[in-house]
Protein backbone atom coordinates (compact mmCIF):
# COMPACT_ATOMS: atom_id res chain seq x y z
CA UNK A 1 30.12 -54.57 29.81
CA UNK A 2 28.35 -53.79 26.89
CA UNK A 3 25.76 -52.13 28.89
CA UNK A 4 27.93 -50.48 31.10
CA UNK A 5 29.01 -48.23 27.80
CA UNK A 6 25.95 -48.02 26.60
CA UNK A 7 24.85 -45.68 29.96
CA UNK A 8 27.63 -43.18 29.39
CA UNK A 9 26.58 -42.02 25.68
CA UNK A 10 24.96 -38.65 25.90
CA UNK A 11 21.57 -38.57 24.21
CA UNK A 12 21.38 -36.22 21.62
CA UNK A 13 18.02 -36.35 21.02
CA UNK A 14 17.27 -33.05 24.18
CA UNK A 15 19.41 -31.03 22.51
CA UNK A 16 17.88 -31.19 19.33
CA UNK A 17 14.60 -30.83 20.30
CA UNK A 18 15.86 -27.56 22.68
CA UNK A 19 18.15 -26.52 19.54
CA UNK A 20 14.78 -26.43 17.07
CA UNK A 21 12.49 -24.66 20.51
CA UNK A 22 15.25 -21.81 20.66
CA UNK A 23 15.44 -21.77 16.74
CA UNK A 24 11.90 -21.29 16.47
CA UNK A 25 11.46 -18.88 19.23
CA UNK A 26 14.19 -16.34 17.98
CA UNK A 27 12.63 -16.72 14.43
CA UNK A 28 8.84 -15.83 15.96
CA UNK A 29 10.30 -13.10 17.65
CA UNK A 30 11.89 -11.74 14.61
CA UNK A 31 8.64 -11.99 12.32
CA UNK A 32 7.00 -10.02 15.13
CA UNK A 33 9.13 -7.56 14.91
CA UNK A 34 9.75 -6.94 11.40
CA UNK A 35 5.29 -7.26 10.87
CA UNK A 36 4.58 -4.77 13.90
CA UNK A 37 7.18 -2.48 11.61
CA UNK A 38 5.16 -2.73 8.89
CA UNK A 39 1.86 -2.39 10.48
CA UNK A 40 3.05 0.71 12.19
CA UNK A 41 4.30 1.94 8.91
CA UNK A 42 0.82 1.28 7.21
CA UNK A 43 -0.92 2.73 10.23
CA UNK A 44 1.22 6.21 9.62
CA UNK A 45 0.30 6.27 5.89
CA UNK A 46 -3.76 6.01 6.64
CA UNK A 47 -3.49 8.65 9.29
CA UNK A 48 -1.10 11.02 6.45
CA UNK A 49 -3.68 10.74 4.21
CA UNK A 50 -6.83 11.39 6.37
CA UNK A 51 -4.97 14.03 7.28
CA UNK A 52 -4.60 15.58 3.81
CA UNK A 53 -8.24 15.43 3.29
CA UNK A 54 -9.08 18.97 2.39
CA UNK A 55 -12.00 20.69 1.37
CA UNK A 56 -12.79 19.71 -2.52
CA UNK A 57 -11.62 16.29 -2.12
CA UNK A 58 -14.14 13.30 -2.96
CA UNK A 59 -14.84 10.96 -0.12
CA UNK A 60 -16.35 7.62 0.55
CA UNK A 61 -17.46 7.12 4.30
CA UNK A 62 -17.20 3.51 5.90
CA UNK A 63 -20.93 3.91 5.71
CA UNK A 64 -21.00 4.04 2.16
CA UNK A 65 -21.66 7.80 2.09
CA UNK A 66 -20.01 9.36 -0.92
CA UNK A 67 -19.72 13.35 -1.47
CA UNK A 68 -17.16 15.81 -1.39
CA UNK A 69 -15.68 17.90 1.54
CA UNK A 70 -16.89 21.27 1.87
CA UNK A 71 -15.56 21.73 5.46
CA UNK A 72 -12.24 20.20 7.90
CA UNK A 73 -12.25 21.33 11.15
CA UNK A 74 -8.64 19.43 12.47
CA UNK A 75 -9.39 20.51 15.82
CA UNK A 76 -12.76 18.49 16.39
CA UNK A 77 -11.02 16.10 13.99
CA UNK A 78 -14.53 15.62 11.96
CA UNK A 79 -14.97 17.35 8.08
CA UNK A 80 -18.67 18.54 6.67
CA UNK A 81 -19.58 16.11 3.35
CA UNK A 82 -22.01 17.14 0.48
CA UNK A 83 -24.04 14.70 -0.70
CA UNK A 84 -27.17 14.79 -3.35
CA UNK A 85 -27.62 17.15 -6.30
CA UNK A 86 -28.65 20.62 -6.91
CA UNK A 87 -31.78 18.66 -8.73
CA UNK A 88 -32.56 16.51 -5.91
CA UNK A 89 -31.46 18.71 -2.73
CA UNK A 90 -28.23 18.98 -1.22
CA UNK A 91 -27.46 18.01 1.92
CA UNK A 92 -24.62 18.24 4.69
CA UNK A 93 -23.48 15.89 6.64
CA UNK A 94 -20.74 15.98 9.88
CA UNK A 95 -18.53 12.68 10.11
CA UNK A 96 -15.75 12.14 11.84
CA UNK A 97 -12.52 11.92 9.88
CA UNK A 98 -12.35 7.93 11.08
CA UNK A 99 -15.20 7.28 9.43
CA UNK A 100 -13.14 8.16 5.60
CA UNK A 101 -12.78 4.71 3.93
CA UNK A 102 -11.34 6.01 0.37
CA UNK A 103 -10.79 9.42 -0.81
CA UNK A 104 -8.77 11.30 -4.01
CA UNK A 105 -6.50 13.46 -1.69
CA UNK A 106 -3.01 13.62 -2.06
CA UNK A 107 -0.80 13.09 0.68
CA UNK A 108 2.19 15.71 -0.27
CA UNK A 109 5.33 14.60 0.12
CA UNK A 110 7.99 16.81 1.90
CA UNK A 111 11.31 17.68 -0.51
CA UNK A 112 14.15 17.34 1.04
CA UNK A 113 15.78 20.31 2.10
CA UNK A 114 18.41 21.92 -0.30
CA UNK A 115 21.84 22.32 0.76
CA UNK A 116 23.93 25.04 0.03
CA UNK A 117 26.14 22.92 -2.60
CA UNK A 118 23.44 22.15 -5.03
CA UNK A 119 22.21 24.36 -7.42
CA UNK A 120 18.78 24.53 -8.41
CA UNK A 121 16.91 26.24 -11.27
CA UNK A 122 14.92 29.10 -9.25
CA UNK A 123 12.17 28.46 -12.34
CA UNK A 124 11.96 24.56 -12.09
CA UNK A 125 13.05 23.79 -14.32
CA UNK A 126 14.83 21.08 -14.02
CA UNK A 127 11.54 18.93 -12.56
CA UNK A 128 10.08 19.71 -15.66
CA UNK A 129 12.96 18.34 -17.51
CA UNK A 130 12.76 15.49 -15.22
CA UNK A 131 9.33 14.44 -15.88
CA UNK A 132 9.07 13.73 -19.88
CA UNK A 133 11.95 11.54 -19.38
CA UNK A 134 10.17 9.45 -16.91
CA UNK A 135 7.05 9.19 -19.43
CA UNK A 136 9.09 8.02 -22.46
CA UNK A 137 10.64 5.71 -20.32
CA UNK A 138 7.71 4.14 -19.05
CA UNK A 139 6.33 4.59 -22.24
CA UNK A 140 9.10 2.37 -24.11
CA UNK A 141 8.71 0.03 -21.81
CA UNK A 142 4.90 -0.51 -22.09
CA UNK A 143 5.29 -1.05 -25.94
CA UNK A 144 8.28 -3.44 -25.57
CA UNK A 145 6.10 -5.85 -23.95
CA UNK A 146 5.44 -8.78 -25.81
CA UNK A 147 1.86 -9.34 -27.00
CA UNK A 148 0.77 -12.31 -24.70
CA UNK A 149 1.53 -10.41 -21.43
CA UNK A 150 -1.37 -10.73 -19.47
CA UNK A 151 -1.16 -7.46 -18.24
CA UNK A 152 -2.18 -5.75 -21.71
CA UNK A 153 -5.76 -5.82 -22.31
CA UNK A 154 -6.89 -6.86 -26.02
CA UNK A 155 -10.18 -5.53 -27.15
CA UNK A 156 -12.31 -8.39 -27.83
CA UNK A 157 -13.42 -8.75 -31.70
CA UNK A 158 -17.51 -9.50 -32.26
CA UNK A 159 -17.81 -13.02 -33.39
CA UNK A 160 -20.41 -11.24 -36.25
CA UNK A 161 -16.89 -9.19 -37.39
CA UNK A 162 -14.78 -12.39 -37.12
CA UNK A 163 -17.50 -14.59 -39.44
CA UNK A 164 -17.57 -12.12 -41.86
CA UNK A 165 -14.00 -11.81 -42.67
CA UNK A 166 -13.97 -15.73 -42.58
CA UNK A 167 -16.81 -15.09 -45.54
């Protein structure tokens, strides 16, 4: 008899194993998702700020070729480098604008556009009032950080200095 009740108990143990399949399945799916968002949003950041190379900007080539831009042609999508010195000889060089591994340009960001309730300054200045207050925040805050914070570097005394004031 004992047996005969024994055959009639579900087993559990499927749907656990199916419970922690579907669990893991809908959490891959979601860390694909929210890491392609990412790497799309990355992607779009490298190709703003290629595209605000200009000329006058300093670039370093994949190659390891560093000079400034004298030329950007966006429709061959390629930019003319200087390299060398007026003492040793200039020279020009074509690349691709793939080829730009770091650079000092400035991708500009767009303002948002004004609306007809808000007034703004027609001088500016109410960026300029803006920025100071930024500064002496930041500011504060760098000099209310407590001496051993790792982030603030010490300058390192000379040991000669340190045994002579032991003297």
């Amino acid at each position: 008899m004992l047996s005969y009740l024994l055959e009639d108990v579900p087993d559990y143990s499927t749907y656990l194993v199916w419970g922690f399949v579907i669990v893991f399945l809908v959490g891959f799916l979601v860390w694909m998702f929210l890491s392609s968002k990412k790497r799309k949003k990355q992607e779009q950041e490298a190709k703003d700020l290629i595209d605000a190379v200009k000329p006058g900007n300093k670039v370093k080539t994949i190659g390891g070729v560093c000079g400034i831009v004298v030329e950007v042609n966006s429709e061959e999508n390629t930019f003319v480098l200087e390299t060398g010195s007026e003492s040793v000889g200039k020279s020009y060089v074509k690349f691709d604008k793939q080829a730009i591994y770091q650079t000092d340009a400035v991708v500009e960001k767009q303002a948002p556009a004004a609306t007809e309730d808000s007034e703004a300054p027609a001088d500016g200045g109410a960026d300029s009032e803006e920025k100071p207050a930024e500064t002496a925040e930041t500011t504060e805050n760098v000099e209310n950080k407590p001496d051993d914070d790792p982030l603030l570097l010490k300058p390192k005394k000379d040991k000669k200095a340190k045994n002579q004031t032991e003297k």
